[in-house]
PDB file of C-alpha atoms in Angstrom:
ATOM      1  CA  GLU G  30       0.000   0.000   0.000  1.00 70.00           C
ATOM      2  CA  PRO G  31       1.363   3.453  -0.877  1.00 71.00           C
ATOM      3  CA  GLU G  32       2.499   5.492   2.089  1.00 90.00           C
ATOM      4  CA  VAL G  33       3.681   8.924   3.104  1.00 94.00           C
ATOM      5  CA  THR G  34       7.374   8.991   4.015  1.00 95.00           C
ATOM      6  CA  GLN G  35       9.081  11.544   6.196  1.00 96.00           C
ATOM      7  CA  THR G  36      12.760  12.280   6.759  1.00 95.00           C
ATOM      8  CA  PRO G  37      14.591  12.479   9.030  1.00 95.00           C
ATOM      9  CA  SER G  38      12.890  10.480  11.760  1.00 94.00           C
ATOM     10  CA  HIS G  39      14.662  12.563  14.403  1.00 96.00           C
ATOM     11  CA  GLN G  40      16.238  16.016  14.019  1.00 96.00           C
ATOM     12  CA  VAL G  41      18.240  17.750  16.719  1.00 97.00           C
ATOM     13  CA  THR G  42      18.930  21.453  16.126  1.00 95.00           C
ATOM     14  CA  GLN G  43      20.340  24.363  18.070  1.00 96.00           C
ATOM     15  CA  MET G  44      17.914  27.152  18.943  1.00 96.00           C
ATOM     16  CA  GLY G  45      17.954  29.887  16.303  1.00 96.00           C
ATOM     17  CA  GLN G  46      18.963  27.567  13.490  1.00 97.00           C
ATOM     18  CA  GLU G  47      16.892  26.854  10.425  1.00 97.00           C
ATOM     19  CA  VAL G  48      15.463  23.391   9.965  1.00 97.00           C
ATOM     20  CA  ILE G  49      13.805  21.724   6.984  1.00 97.00           C
ATOM     21  CA  LEU G  50      11.547  18.718   7.430  1.00 97.00           C
ATOM     22  CA  ARG G  51      10.918  16.623   4.370  1.00 97.00           C
ATOM     23  CA  CYS G  52       7.956  14.584   3.214  1.00 97.00           C
ATOM     24  CA  VAL G  53       7.150  12.506   0.168  1.00 96.00           C
ATOM     25  CA  PRO G  54       3.350  12.326  -0.140  1.00 95.00           C
ATOM     26  CA  ILE G  55       1.503   9.497  -1.858  1.00 93.00           C
ATOM     27  CA  SER G  56       2.147   9.931  -5.566  1.00 89.00           C
ATOM     28  CA  ASN G  57      -1.357  10.609  -6.912  1.00 85.00           C
ATOM     29  CA  HIS G  58      -2.430  12.808  -4.002  1.00 89.00           C
ATOM     30  CA  LEU G  59      -3.057  16.491  -4.576  1.00 86.00           C
ATOM     31  CA  TYR G  60      -3.526  17.906  -1.062  1.00 89.00           C
ATOM     32  CA  PHE G  61      -0.761  18.107   1.505  1.00 92.00           C
ATOM     33  CA  TYR G  62      -0.745  18.952   5.181  1.00 94.00           C
ATOM     34  CA  TRP G  63       1.531  19.480   8.153  1.00 97.00           C
ATOM     35  CA  TYR G  64       0.538  18.840  11.746  1.00 97.00           C
ATOM     36  CA  ARG G  65       2.526  18.892  14.947  1.00 96.00           C
ATOM     37  CA  GLN G  66       2.183  17.250  18.350  1.00 92.00           C
ATOM     38  CA  ILE G  67       3.974  18.708  21.330  1.00 92.00           C
ATOM     39  CA  LEU G  68       4.713  15.993  23.877  1.00 88.00           C
ATOM     40  CA  GLY G  69       1.609  15.188  25.898  1.00 81.00           C
ATOM     41  CA  GLN G  70      -0.635  17.521  23.894  1.00 85.00           C
ATOM     42  CA  LYS G  71      -3.062  17.285  21.000  1.00 87.00           C
ATOM     43  CA  VAL G  72      -2.136  16.832  17.366  1.00 92.00           C
ATOM     44  CA  GLU G  73      -2.504  20.362  15.932  1.00 95.00           C
ATOM     45  CA  PHE G  74      -3.071  21.446  12.345  1.00 95.00           C
ATOM     46  CA  LEU G  75      -0.440  23.761  10.882  1.00 97.00           C
ATOM     47  CA  VAL G  76      -1.077  24.201   7.173  1.00 96.00           C
ATOM     48  CA  SER G  77      -2.648  22.711   4.068  1.00 92.00           C
ATOM     49  CA  PHE G  78      -1.312  23.086   0.547  1.00 92.00           C
ATOM     50  CA  TYR G  79      -2.851  22.611  -2.880  1.00 88.00           C
ATOM     51  CA  ASN G  80      -1.906  23.587  -6.396  1.00 86.00           C
ATOM     52  CA  ASN G  81       1.375  25.135  -5.224  1.00 89.00           C
ATOM     53  CA  GLU G  82      -0.142  27.429  -2.675  1.00 91.00           C
ATOM     54  CA  ILE G  83      -1.299  27.445   0.918  1.00 93.00           C
ATOM     55  CA  SER G  84      -5.043  26.796   1.123  1.00 89.00           C
ATOM     56  CA  GLU G  85      -5.430  27.074   4.895  1.00 90.00           C
ATOM     57  CA  LYS G  86      -3.185  27.753   7.873  1.00 93.00           C
ATOM     58  CA  SER G  87      -3.587  27.916  11.624  1.00 93.00           C
ATOM     59  CA  GLU G  88      -2.500  30.590  14.067  1.00 93.00           C
ATOM     60  CA  ILE G  89       0.549  28.483  14.876  1.00 94.00           C
ATOM     61  CA  PHE G  90       1.831  28.838  11.308  1.00 96.00           C
ATOM     62  CA  ASP G  91       3.423  32.261  11.673  1.00 94.00           C
ATOM     63  CA  ASP G  92       6.135  33.974   9.619  1.00 94.00           C
ATOM     64  CA  GLN G  93       8.782  31.599  10.970  1.00 96.00           C
ATOM     65  CA  PHE G  94       7.191  28.736   9.043  1.00 97.00           C
ATOM     66  CA  SER G  95       7.050  28.140   5.316  1.00 97.00           C
ATOM     67  CA  VAL G  96       6.127  25.236   3.052  1.00 96.00           C
ATOM     68  CA  GLU G  97       7.280  24.365  -0.404  1.00 94.00           C
ATOM     69  CA  ARG G  98       6.859  21.725  -3.049  1.00 91.00           C
ATOM     70  CA  PRO G  99      10.261  22.036  -4.720  1.00 86.00           C
ATOM     71  CA  ASP G 100       9.684  19.254  -7.227  1.00 87.00           C
ATOM     72  CA  GLY G 101       7.047  16.740  -8.218  1.00 78.00           C
ATOM     73  CA  SER G 102       7.486  14.496  -5.215  1.00 87.00           C
ATOM     74  CA  ASN G 103       8.735  16.373  -2.137  1.00 93.00           C
ATOM     75  CA  PHE G 104       6.837  18.616   0.270  1.00 96.00           C
ATOM     76  CA  THR G 105       8.868  20.488   2.869  1.00 97.00           C
ATOM     77  CA  LEU G 106       8.268  22.432   6.057  1.00 97.00           C
ATOM     78  CA  LYS G 107      10.882  25.042   6.945  1.00 97.00           C
ATOM     79  CA  ILE G 108      11.241  26.708  10.312  1.00 97.00           C
ATOM     80  CA  ARG G 109      13.429  29.747   9.838  1.00 95.00           C
ATOM     81  CA  SER G 110      14.728  30.410  13.343  1.00 94.00           C
ATOM     82  CA  THR G 111      13.835  27.628  15.717  1.00 96.00           C
ATOM     83  CA  LYS G 112      12.685  28.202  19.288  1.00 96.00           C
ATOM     84  CA  LEU G 113      12.628  25.792  22.211  1.00 96.00           C
ATOM     85  CA  GLU G 114       8.848  25.580  21.951  1.00 95.00           C
ATOM     86  CA  ASP G 115       9.130  24.249  18.393  1.00 97.00           C
ATOM     87  CA  SER G 116      10.218  20.909  19.870  1.00 97.00           C
ATOM     88  CA  ALA G 117       7.511  18.470  18.819  1.00 97.00           C
ATOM     89  CA  MET G 118       6.616  15.584  16.548  1.00 95.00           C
ATOM     90  CA  TYR G 119       5.784  16.886  13.077  1.00 97.00           C
ATOM     91  CA  PHE G 120       3.469  14.854  10.863  1.00 96.00           C
ATOM     92  CA  CYS G 121       2.989  15.208   7.135  1.00 96.00           C
ATOM     93  CA  ALA G 122      -0.233  14.006   5.523  1.00 94.00           C
ATOM     94  CA  SER G 123      -1.740  13.856   2.064  1.00 91.00           C
ATOM     95  CA  SER G 124      -5.135  13.190   0.547  1.00 88.00           C
ATOM     96  CA  SER G 125      -6.401  12.536  -2.939  1.00 84.00           C
ATOM     97  CA  MET G 126      -9.379  14.850  -2.999  1.00 74.00           C
ATOM     98  CA  GLN G 127     -10.573  17.869  -1.076  1.00 67.00           C
ATOM     99  CA  GLY G 128     -13.641  17.667   1.062  1.00 65.00           C
ATOM    100  CA  SER G 129     -14.295  16.983   4.683  1.00 62.00           C
ATOM    101  CA  ASN G 130     -14.909  13.273   4.217  1.00 69.00           C
ATOM    102  CA  GLN G 131     -11.708  12.410   2.397  1.00 75.00           C
ATOM    103  CA  PRO G 132      -9.225  10.601   4.639  1.00 84.00           C
ATOM    104  CA  GLN G 133      -5.770  12.012   5.161  1.00 89.00           C
ATOM    105  CA  HIS G 134      -2.871   9.578   5.124  1.00 91.00           C
ATOM    106  CA  PHE G 135      -0.093  10.299   7.586  1.00 93.00           C
ATOM    107  CA  GLY G 136       3.624   9.671   7.675  1.00 94.00           C
ATOM    108  CA  ASP G 137       5.466   8.298  10.693  1.00 92.00           C
ATOM    109  CA  GLY G 138       6.539  11.780  11.766  1.00 94.00           C
ATOM    110  CA  THR G 139       9.777  13.648  12.422  1.00 96.00           C
ATOM    111  CA  ARG G 140      10.711  14.245  16.038  1.00 96.00           C
ATOM    112  CA  LEU G 141      12.251  17.718  16.246  1.00 97.00           C
ATOM    113  CA  SER G 142      14.322  18.496  19.331  1.00 97.00           C
ATOM    114  CA  ILE G 143      15.527  22.075  19.834  1.00 96.00           C
ATOM    115  CA  LEU G 144      18.444  22.516  22.231  1.00 95.00           C
TER     116      LEU G 144
ATOM    117  CA  GLY H   7     -14.501  26.869  17.558  1.00 81.00           C
ATOM    118  CA  ASP H   8     -14.738  23.201  16.728  1.00 86.00           C
ATOM    119  CA  SER H   9     -13.265  20.785  19.258  1.00 91.00           C
ATOM    120  CA  VAL H  10     -12.990  17.105  20.189  1.00 95.00           C
ATOM    121  CA  THR H  11     -12.923  15.690  23.703  1.00 95.00           C
ATOM    122  CA  GLN H  12     -11.774  12.165  24.464  1.00 94.00           C
ATOM    123  CA  MET H  13     -11.818  10.219  27.674  1.00 87.00           C
ATOM    124  CA  GLU H  14      -8.605  10.378  29.619  1.00 81.00           C
ATOM    125  CA  GLY H  15      -6.331   7.383  29.546  1.00 83.00           C
ATOM    126  CA  PRO H  16      -4.554   5.179  29.925  1.00 93.00           C
ATOM    127  CA  VAL H  17      -7.072   2.393  29.494  1.00 95.00           C
ATOM    128  CA  THR H  18      -5.775  -0.972  30.673  1.00 96.00           C
ATOM    129  CA  LEU H  19      -7.647  -4.136  29.718  1.00 96.00           C
ATOM    130  CA  SER H  20      -7.152  -7.864  29.659  1.00 97.00           C
ATOM    131  CA  GLU H  21      -7.272  -9.711  26.365  1.00 97.00           C
ATOM    132  CA  GLU H  22     -10.834 -10.414  25.144  1.00 96.00           C
ATOM    133  CA  ALA H  23     -12.332  -7.622  27.256  1.00 97.00           C
ATOM    134  CA  PHE H  24     -14.851  -5.154  25.832  1.00 97.00           C
ATOM    135  CA  LEU H  25     -13.494  -1.738  24.880  1.00 97.00           C
ATOM    136  CA  THR H  26     -15.185   1.639  24.843  1.00 97.00           C
ATOM    137  CA  ILE H  27     -13.323   4.906  24.284  1.00 97.00           C
ATOM    138  CA  ASN H  28     -15.594   7.911  24.574  1.00 97.00           C
ATOM    139  CA  CYS H  29     -15.408  10.818  22.156  1.00 97.00           C
ATOM    140  CA  THR H  30     -17.623  13.888  21.994  1.00 97.00           C
ATOM    141  CA  TYR H  31     -17.361  16.837  19.667  1.00 96.00           C
ATOM    142  CA  THR H  32     -18.414  20.438  19.244  1.00 94.00           C
ATOM    143  CA  ALA H  33     -18.967  21.719  15.726  1.00 90.00           C
ATOM    144  CA  THR H  34     -21.003  24.469  14.106  1.00 83.00           C
ATOM    145  CA  GLY H  35     -21.840  22.500  10.956  1.00 80.00           C
ATOM    146  CA  TYR H  36     -22.009  18.868   9.926  1.00 83.00           C
ATOM    147  CA  PRO H  37     -18.539  17.432  10.357  1.00 89.00           C
ATOM    148  CA  SER H  38     -17.108  14.141   9.263  1.00 90.00           C
ATOM    149  CA  LEU H  39     -15.749  12.068  12.138  1.00 93.00           C
ATOM    150  CA  PHE H  40     -12.709   9.827  12.263  1.00 94.00           C
ATOM    151  CA  TRP H  41     -10.783   7.502  14.506  1.00 97.00           C
ATOM    152  CA  TYR H  42      -7.041   7.275  13.935  1.00 96.00           C
ATOM    153  CA  VAL H  43      -4.689   4.815  15.638  1.00 95.00           C
ATOM    154  CA  GLN H  44      -0.986   5.202  16.365  1.00 91.00           C
ATOM    155  CA  TYR H  45       0.961   2.036  17.085  1.00 91.00           C
ATOM    156  CA  PRO H  46       4.280   2.385  18.938  1.00 85.00           C
ATOM    157  CA  GLY H  47       6.915   4.021  16.749  1.00 80.00           C
ATOM    158  CA  GLU H  48       4.552   4.544  13.828  1.00 83.00           C
ATOM    159  CA  GLY H  49       2.460   7.326  12.334  1.00 85.00           C
ATOM    160  CA  LEU H  50      -1.265   7.931  12.470  1.00 91.00           C
ATOM    161  CA  GLN H  51      -3.384   5.405  10.583  1.00 92.00           C
ATOM    162  CA  LEU H  52      -7.018   5.888   9.702  1.00 93.00           C
ATOM    163  CA  LEU H  53      -9.040   3.279  11.592  1.00 96.00           C
ATOM    164  CA  LEU H  54     -12.591   4.206  10.567  1.00 96.00           C
ATOM    165  CA  LYS H  55     -14.761   7.131   9.593  1.00 93.00           C
ATOM    166  CA  ALA H  56     -18.380   8.300   9.392  1.00 94.00           C
ATOM    167  CA  THR H  57     -19.556  11.203   7.287  1.00 89.00           C
ATOM    168  CA  LYS H  58     -23.149  11.799   8.406  1.00 90.00           C
ATOM    169  CA  ALA H  59     -25.496  11.238  11.304  1.00 93.00           C
ATOM    170  CA  ASP H  60     -26.304   7.589  12.172  1.00 95.00           C
ATOM    171  CA  ASP H  61     -23.493   6.304   9.947  1.00 95.00           C
ATOM    172  CA  LYS H  62     -21.507   3.467  11.513  1.00 97.00           C
ATOM    173  CA  GLY H  63     -17.823   3.180  10.672  1.00 96.00           C
ATOM    174  CA  SER H  64     -16.163  -0.182  11.176  1.00 97.00           C
ATOM    175  CA  ASN H  65     -12.777  -1.787  10.622  1.00 97.00           C
ATOM    176  CA  LYS H  66     -10.745  -4.613  12.224  1.00 95.00           C
ATOM    177  CA  GLY H  67     -13.538  -5.336  14.702  1.00 97.00           C
ATOM    178  CA  PHE H  68     -13.755  -1.710  15.834  1.00 98.00           C
ATOM    179  CA  GLU H  69     -16.996   0.251  15.429  1.00 98.00           C
ATOM    180  CA  ALA H  70     -18.196   3.793  16.037  1.00 98.00           C
ATOM    181  CA  THR H  71     -21.596   5.369  15.333  1.00 98.00           C
ATOM    182  CA  TYR H  72     -22.052   9.051  14.484  1.00 97.00           C
ATOM    183  CA  ARG H  73     -24.619  10.271  17.027  1.00 96.00           C
ATOM    184  CA  LYS H  74     -25.717  13.802  16.208  1.00 94.00           C
ATOM    185  CA  GLU H  75     -28.188  14.038  19.087  1.00 94.00           C
ATOM    186  CA  THR H  76     -25.448  13.382  21.660  1.00 95.00           C
ATOM    187  CA  THR H  77     -22.574  14.777  19.525  1.00 96.00           C
ATOM    188  CA  SER H  78     -20.642  11.592  20.140  1.00 97.00           C
ATOM    189  CA  PHE H  79     -18.556   9.079  18.219  1.00 98.00           C
ATOM    190  CA  HIS H  80     -17.567   6.449  20.773  1.00 98.00           C
ATOM    191  CA  LEU H  81     -15.148   3.716  19.705  1.00 98.00           C
ATOM    192  CA  GLU H  82     -16.020   0.122  20.651  1.00 98.00           C
ATOM    193  CA  LYS H  83     -14.592  -3.336  20.185  1.00 98.00           C
ATOM    194  CA  GLY H  84     -16.125  -6.501  21.524  1.00 96.00           C
ATOM    195  CA  SER H  85     -12.922  -8.420  22.264  1.00 96.00           C
ATOM    196  CA  VAL H  86      -9.553  -6.667  22.348  1.00 97.00           C
ATOM    197  CA  GLN H  87      -6.224  -8.281  21.567  1.00 97.00           C
ATOM    198  CA  VAL H  88      -2.715  -7.500  22.767  1.00 96.00           C
ATOM    199  CA  SER H  89      -1.979  -6.217  19.266  1.00 96.00           C
ATOM    200  CA  ASP H  90      -4.618  -3.475  19.749  1.00 97.00           C
ATOM    201  CA  SER H  91      -2.344  -1.718  22.242  1.00 96.00           C
ATOM    202  CA  ALA H  92      -1.861   1.759  20.784  1.00 96.00           C
ATOM    203  CA  VAL H  93      -2.941   5.385  21.080  1.00 94.00           C
ATOM    204  CA  TYR H  94      -6.378   6.139  19.637  1.00 96.00           C
ATOM    205  CA  PHE H  95      -7.298   9.610  18.362  1.00 96.00           C
ATOM    206  CA  CYS H  96     -10.778  10.881  17.633  1.00 97.00           C
ATOM    207  CA  ALA H  97     -10.903  13.655  15.023  1.00 95.00           C
ATOM    208  CA  LEU H  98     -13.327  15.743  13.024  1.00 92.00           C
ATOM    209  CA  SER H  99     -13.178  17.640   9.797  1.00 89.00           C
ATOM    210  CA  GLU H 100     -15.576  20.499   9.259  1.00 79.00           C
ATOM    211  CA  GLY H 101     -16.022  20.976   5.518  1.00 63.00           C
ATOM    212  CA  ARG H 102     -17.009  24.624   5.846  1.00 46.00           C
ATOM    213  CA  SER H 103     -13.672  25.589   7.378  1.00 39.00           C
ATOM    214  CA  GLY H 104     -11.554  23.538   5.048  1.00 44.00           C
ATOM    215  CA  THR H 105     -10.073  20.132   5.425  1.00 75.00           C
ATOM    216  CA  ALA H 106      -8.011  20.561   8.573  1.00 88.00           C
ATOM    217  CA  LEU H 107      -8.437  17.676  10.986  1.00 92.00           C
ATOM    218  CA  ILE H 108      -9.166  18.640  14.583  1.00 93.00           C
ATOM    219  CA  PHE H 109      -7.938  15.979  16.976  1.00 95.00           C
ATOM    220  CA  GLY H 110      -8.723  14.912  20.483  1.00 94.00           C
ATOM    221  CA  LYS H 111      -5.849  14.457  22.883  1.00 92.00           C
ATOM    222  CA  GLY H 112      -5.612  10.708  22.306  1.00 94.00           C
ATOM    223  CA  THR H 113      -6.301   7.726  24.564  1.00 95.00           C
ATOM    224  CA  THR H 114      -3.635   5.149  25.290  1.00 95.00           C
ATOM    225  CA  LEU H 115      -4.889   1.565  25.319  1.00 96.00           C
ATOM    226  CA  SER H 116      -2.799  -1.170  26.904  1.00 96.00           C
ATOM    227  CA  VAL H 117      -3.976  -4.783  26.552  1.00 97.00           C
ATOM    228  CA  SER H 118      -2.343  -7.560  28.535  1.00 96.00           C
ATOM    229  CA  SER H 119      -2.560 -11.302  27.948  1.00 93.00           C
TER     230      SER H 119
END
């Protein structure tokens, strides 16, 4: 079964550094998402992306965050200047069609640790 | 805004016991409801879904019924196995506000033999 893959599985970065998290969505999917889960808290929506632009973003997704689809297969989340509170598990997801009843398929996540 | 509330865990059961994990939601429209499962060291996997009132989602022996009158989507399984040990997340997607999934906090299930 096709799956969403994320790299790296664990990223350790010094505070203030830039970090890029990478995702390869399922190949025929058109909608892409990033979520994060701070330890012990809820999984929170960050951003959705379609047709090379952001279609929705949450309050968490401020100017420090950006997303990009640099080629036909990758989808990246960049954090420009990391803060301690950015430490979390980051999940990428993709779906084949828009609409509230279309399931999103998730990757295994990248654990980001900011020192 | 929209929200999902799940029962606090952890839930600890013996093999073959009956499982219920409660989930209630608040939404302004007519959301779709989902249960996702996260096995140790893995990502979130869709377990089942229901898109309208009175729909029953089912998969791998798990069931949940979309109850609009009680705004609930409780997860049940008649006989759990050790392999069901995981974290279970209830979630909703409100079409009017886009396709973002809103998750509950997750409930950890531990099944012993």
